[in-house]
Amino acid sequence: MVLSSRLIPLIALPALAAAQAQQCLPTDVLDPDGTNLNDDFGFGVAVDGARAFVGAPGDQNLQGTSSGAAYLIDLVSGEVELVLSIFGAQTGDRFGESVDICGPRAVVGTKWGGATSFIGAAHLYDLEAGTKIAKLSAIAPVVVDHGFGRVVAITPTRVLVARPLDSVPGGACGAVDVFDALTGAPLQTLLPDDPGGLGALGQFGSAMAVDGELVVIGAPRDGSQGVAEAGAAYVFDLTTGQRLTKLFPPAPGAGDRFGTSVAIEGGLVAVGAPLADVVFPDTGRAWTFDAATGAPLAELIRPGADAGEEFGTAVGITAGVALVGAPKAYGYRGVVQRFDAVTGAAADALVPCDSDGGDRVGSAISTCSSTVVVSAPTGGPGPGTGVLHEFALDLGHWSSLGSGLAGISGVPSLSGTGALEPECLVQLVVSNAAPSAPAVLVLGSSALSLALLGGQLIPSPDAVVAGLVTEPDGTLELGFQLVSAIPSGLDLYVQAWVLDAGGPQGFAATAGLTATAP
């Protein structure tokens, strides 16, 4: 187990609360040193465990305007672990146009920079070694821009790179090339199996998301329902390369662009249609589906949305919670709305307190368990600099146990977010404690409930993290991650003890907190 005492100001939010009016929420802002105007930091973002992989395709990095870069950021420490760029990049290549990460491997797409300056590429990296494994080019030779590299995805064994502008007789239908994630060797090409008619204009591959051996692929200009550019999405089995189902919007509208954004997790698929007219033009909406059957589950509509918000520009899904971005809401400040992915019930809107008009919060969304990272690619200290906002969702993984010991301000509290899963971020927050006071965190695999210093020691003291100090406001925030899997069903118990000279016992303690590994 790796622990960090860095204070990360995340807000823990109930997984499903009643919808309410806009309120801003404090977030951790990721804005690494070295980003500049028009870097577009956050144009693409992917979260894997406690790391974020972020594209900044407008970055200059001494090689030309918009030559591009990609950042690997530790979400526990907030530090940049690695900055990637390509030697010899040219102005306008936009390395970082798309990014994805899975364990030690990552893939970065470029808009330009292939065999000619107007053909894209993708680059496969070993992040542990900090080296490039391979440069990926379209499996079918191309001589014009087919959009290769603008959308990428990665699994433990495969890399997917889309060609959404790939042409066939009758129009641009798109394709997705699949490569070996260890070597970069080409494996196969996924194609829509119904490219005729209006569907030939689908731009298959405009969005992609993977979960295990399943991939969902957006085709936002598909018109095979007989409605021009209503959109569609496909679910493929990567093991066989076969299409499982094709998803259509239950209420198709011309130009809605269903399939502009997609997400998949745990058998659920979310698909955005940002140009759908819902009461007002281009308000946008999204739907969720059963990944196996293609059956629609819920329509997601943002309460009180206005014209032109383009709700559905980005979608995410985690632990049965759907998240949908509307980057043009509130004067282009942007917002991310939460829903129950199965019922469609709206929960809170996530609006960072430190965002402003023009930031476009919600342009991209990535999740890992309770960690949600949202991009604002035009936010930051100057136009187009870009920042990320990090939220923590309370998904009900943690529960209180026993009682605490009162100090000068009463009994301090301890709350937790995040699942006990490898590489995912867990957040523990102490509040209502003595200010600027030494503290320890006790962790154990069983409950002890031993009388101690007038209170109860809840966990067995299998590990003690010392050297902690509360903030002047009496809070203490800790992030940690499991570096390897623990047995399913194993319990973890934690408790914080704080030196409190003004309290009745000279110490204060929180109640215990417990979670079980899934």
Tab-separated table of N, CA and C in Angstrom, residues 159-218:
chain	number	residue	atom	x	y	z
A	159	VAL	N	-4.370	-1.778	-29.122
A	159	VAL	CA	-4.466	-0.339	-29.354
A	159	VAL	C	-5.419	-0.123	-30.518
A	160	LEU	N	-6.339	0.820	-30.365
A	160	LEU	CA	-7.290	1.134	-31.423
A	160	LEU	C	-7.066	2.566	-31.885
A	161	VAL	N	-6.968	2.743	-33.184
A	161	VAL	CA	-6.793	4.071	-33.770
A	161	VAL	C	-7.825	4.223	-34.881
A	162	ALA	N	-8.628	5.262	-34.799
A	162	ALA	CA	-9.732	5.437	-35.740
A	162	ALA	C	-9.299	6.199	-36.986
A	163	ARG	N	-10.028	5.911	-38.068
A	163	ARG	CA	-9.948	6.668	-39.318
A	163	ARG	C	-11.365	7.134	-39.661
A	164	PRO	N	-11.908	8.100	-38.927
A	164	PRO	CA	-13.323	8.444	-39.120
A	164	PRO	C	-13.643	9.063	-40.474
A	165	LEU	N	-12.624	9.560	-41.183
A	165	LEU	CA	-12.861	10.171	-42.489
A	165	LEU	C	-12.514	9.229	-43.632
A	166	ASP	N	-12.247	7.964	-43.322
A	166	ASP	CA	-11.900	6.993	-44.354
A	166	ASP	C	-13.037	6.882	-45.352
A	167	SER	N	-12.709	6.826	-46.632
A	167	SER	CA	-13.746	6.875	-47.655
A	167	SER	C	-13.941	5.531	-48.329
A	168	VAL	N	-15.185	5.294	-48.697
A	168	VAL	CA	-15.557	4.151	-49.524
A	168	VAL	C	-16.484	4.698	-50.595
A	169	PRO	N	-16.759	3.954	-51.637
A	169	PRO	CA	-17.715	4.445	-52.631
A	169	PRO	C	-19.030	4.851	-51.982
A	170	GLY	N	-19.433	6.072	-52.215
A	170	GLY	CA	-20.680	6.565	-51.662
A	170	GLY	C	-20.503	7.537	-50.520
A	171	GLY	N	-19.294	7.674	-49.994
A	171	GLY	CA	-19.102	8.660	-48.931
A	171	GLY	C	-18.101	8.199	-47.905
A	172	ALA	N	-17.968	8.995	-46.840
A	172	ALA	CA	-17.002	8.708	-45.778
A	172	ALA	C	-17.679	7.904	-44.682
A	173	CYS	N	-17.279	6.641	-44.517
A	173	CYS	CA	-17.949	5.825	-43.505
A	173	CYS	C	-17.075	5.600	-42.288
A	174	GLY	N	-15.736	5.564	-42.455
A	174	GLY	CA	-14.838	5.406	-41.326
A	174	GLY	C	-14.391	3.981	-41.094
A	175	ALA	N	-13.317	3.844	-40.306
A	175	ALA	CA	-12.752	2.544	-39.962
A	175	ALA	C	-11.956	2.700	-38.680
A	176	VAL	N	-11.688	1.572	-38.003
A	176	VAL	CA	-10.871	1.561	-36.791
A	176	VAL	C	-9.815	0.476	-36.947
A	177	ASP	N	-8.550	0.867	-36.891
A	177	ASP	CA	-7.445	-0.080	-36.980
A	177	ASP	C	-7.056	-0.560	-35.586
A	178	VAL	N	-6.744	-1.850	-35.466
A	178	VAL	CA	-6.396	-2.465	-34.187
A	178	VAL	C	-4.960	-2.981	-34.266
A	179	PHE	N	-4.173	-2.666	-33.216
A	179	PHE	CA	-2.765	-3.033	-33.164
A	179	PHE	C	-2.473	-3.779	-31.861
A	180	ASP	N	-1.365	-4.506	-31.845
A	180	ASP	CA	-0.902	-5.186	-30.641
A	180	ASP	C	-0.333	-4.151	-29.667
A	181	ALA	N	-0.793	-4.175	-28.409
A	181	ALA	CA	-0.374	-3.166	-27.436
A	181	ALA	C	1.049	-3.376	-26.943
A	182	LEU	N	1.620	-4.543	-27.158
A	182	LEU	CA	2.990	-4.801	-26.713
A	182	LEU	C	4.015	-4.436	-27.776
A	183	THR	N	3.654	-4.656	-29.045
A	183	THR	CA	4.623	-4.458	-30.121
A	183	THR	C	4.233	-3.384	-31.120
A	184	GLY	N	2.955	-3.057	-31.200
A	184	GLY	CA	2.481	-2.131	-32.219
A	184	GLY	C	2.171	-2.797	-33.545
A	185	ALA	N	2.279	-4.123	-33.621
A	185	ALA	CA	2.003	-4.837	-34.869
A	185	ALA	C	0.522	-4.732	-35.229
A	186	PRO	N	0.198	-4.530	-36.513
A	186	PRO	CA	-1.211	-4.446	-36.917
A	186	PRO	C	-1.915	-5.789	-36.768
A	187	LEU	N	-3.171	-5.756	-36.320
A	187	LEU	CA	-3.939	-6.977	-36.090
A	187	LEU	C	-5.147	-7.091	-37.010
A	188	GLN	N	-6.004	-6.070	-37.035
A	188	GLN	CA	-7.218	-6.141	-37.836
A	188	GLN	C	-7.798	-4.749	-37.982
A	189	THR	N	-8.822	-4.648	-38.816
A	189	THR	CA	-9.549	-3.393	-38.998
A	189	THR	C	-11.028	-3.645	-38.753
A	190	LEU	N	-11.632	-2.807	-37.911
A	190	LEU	CA	-13.067	-2.875	-37.651
A	190	LEU	C	-13.779	-1.927	-38.603
A	191	LEU	N	-14.834	-2.432	-39.242
A	191	LEU	CA	-15.597	-1.642	-40.200
A	191	LEU	C	-17.081	-1.729	-39.875
A	192	PRO	N	-17.831	-0.674	-40.155
A	192	PRO	CA	-19.283	-0.792	-40.034
A	192	PRO	C	-19.771	-1.765	-41.104
A	193	ASP	N	-20.658	-2.657	-40.732
A	193	ASP	CA	-21.091	-3.676	-41.691
A	193	ASP	C	-22.323	-3.250	-42.476
A	194	ASP	N	-22.683	-1.969	-42.363
A	194	ASP	CA	-23.849	-1.474	-43.102
A	194	ASP	C	-23.530	-0.100	-43.685
A	195	PRO	N	-22.503	-0.012	-44.549
A	195	PRO	CA	-22.067	1.305	-45.009
A	195	PRO	C	-22.907	1.900	-46.121
A	196	GLY	N	-23.976	1.242	-46.541
A	196	GLY	CA	-24.743	1.742	-47.662
A	196	GLY	C	-25.681	2.877	-47.290
A	197	GLY	N	-26.233	3.526	-48.301
A	197	GLY	CA	-27.224	4.575	-48.104
A	197	GLY	C	-26.709	5.737	-47.293
A	198	LEU	N	-27.617	6.335	-46.504
A	198	LEU	CA	-27.225	7.464	-45.673
A	198	LEU	C	-26.174	7.068	-44.659
A	199	GLY	N	-26.150	5.783	-44.252
A	199	GLY	CA	-25.165	5.318	-43.290
A	199	GLY	C	-23.745	5.428	-43.781
A	200	ALA	N	-23.546	5.579	-45.091
A	200	ALA	CA	-22.200	5.698	-45.631
A	200	ALA	C	-21.518	6.971	-45.169
A	201	LEU	N	-22.263	7.921	-44.678
A	201	LEU	CA	-21.691	9.186	-44.227
A	201	LEU	C	-21.437	9.194	-42.730
A	202	GLY	N	-21.399	8.032	-42.113
A	202	GLY	CA	-21.448	7.957	-40.658
A	202	GLY	C	-20.263	8.483	-39.895
A	203	GLN	N	-19.061	8.517	-40.507
A	203	GLN	CA	-17.829	8.865	-39.790
A	203	GLN	C	-17.649	7.974	-38.559
A	204	PHE	N	-17.740	6.695	-38.823
A	204	PHE	CA	-17.493	5.640	-37.841
A	204	PHE	C	-16.076	5.803	-37.282
A	205	GLY	N	-15.971	5.903	-35.940
A	205	GLY	CA	-14.677	6.119	-35.305
A	205	GLY	C	-14.477	7.524	-34.781
A	206	SER	N	-15.503	8.360	-34.847
A	206	SER	CA	-15.372	9.727	-34.333
A	206	SER	C	-15.235	9.767	-32.822
A	207	ALA	N	-15.636	8.703	-32.142
A	207	ALA	CA	-15.466	8.566	-30.691
A	207	ALA	C	-15.316	7.082	-30.386
A	208	MET	N	-14.515	6.761	-29.361
A	208	MET	CA	-14.325	5.360	-28.965
A	208	MET	C	-14.149	5.279	-27.456
A	209	ALA	N	-14.581	4.147	-26.895
A	209	ALA	CA	-14.329	3.845	-25.486
A	209	ALA	C	-14.268	2.336	-25.339
A	210	VAL	N	-13.414	1.856	-24.432
A	210	VAL	CA	-13.228	0.417	-24.248
A	210	VAL	C	-13.485	0.030	-22.800
A	211	ASP	N	-13.936	-1.205	-22.619
A	211	ASP	CA	-14.101	-1.799	-21.295
A	211	ASP	C	-13.877	-3.291	-21.447
A	212	GLY	N	-12.738	-3.776	-20.966
A	212	GLY	CA	-12.403	-5.176	-21.169
A	212	GLY	C	-12.234	-5.479	-22.638
A	213	GLU	N	-13.001	-6.450	-23.137
A	213	GLU	CA	-12.918	-6.833	-24.546
A	213	GLU	C	-14.008	-6.188	-25.395
A	214	LEU	N	-14.708	-5.210	-24.831
A	214	LEU	CA	-15.750	-4.514	-25.582
A	214	LEU	C	-15.291	-3.112	-25.953
A	215	VAL	N	-15.664	-2.683	-27.147
A	215	VAL	CA	-15.412	-1.312	-27.567
A	215	VAL	C	-16.705	-0.752	-28.138
A	216	VAL	N	-17.010	0.490	-27.782
A	216	VAL	CA	-18.135	1.198	-28.374
A	216	VAL	C	-17.561	2.300	-29.256
A	217	ILE	N	-18.095	2.405	-30.466
A	217	ILE	CA	-17.553	3.297	-31.487
A	217	ILE	C	-18.673	4.186	-32.000
A	218	GLY	N	-18.459	5.492	-31.955
A	218	GLY	CA	-19.465	6.437	-32.402
A	218	GLY	C	-19.393	6.711	-33.891
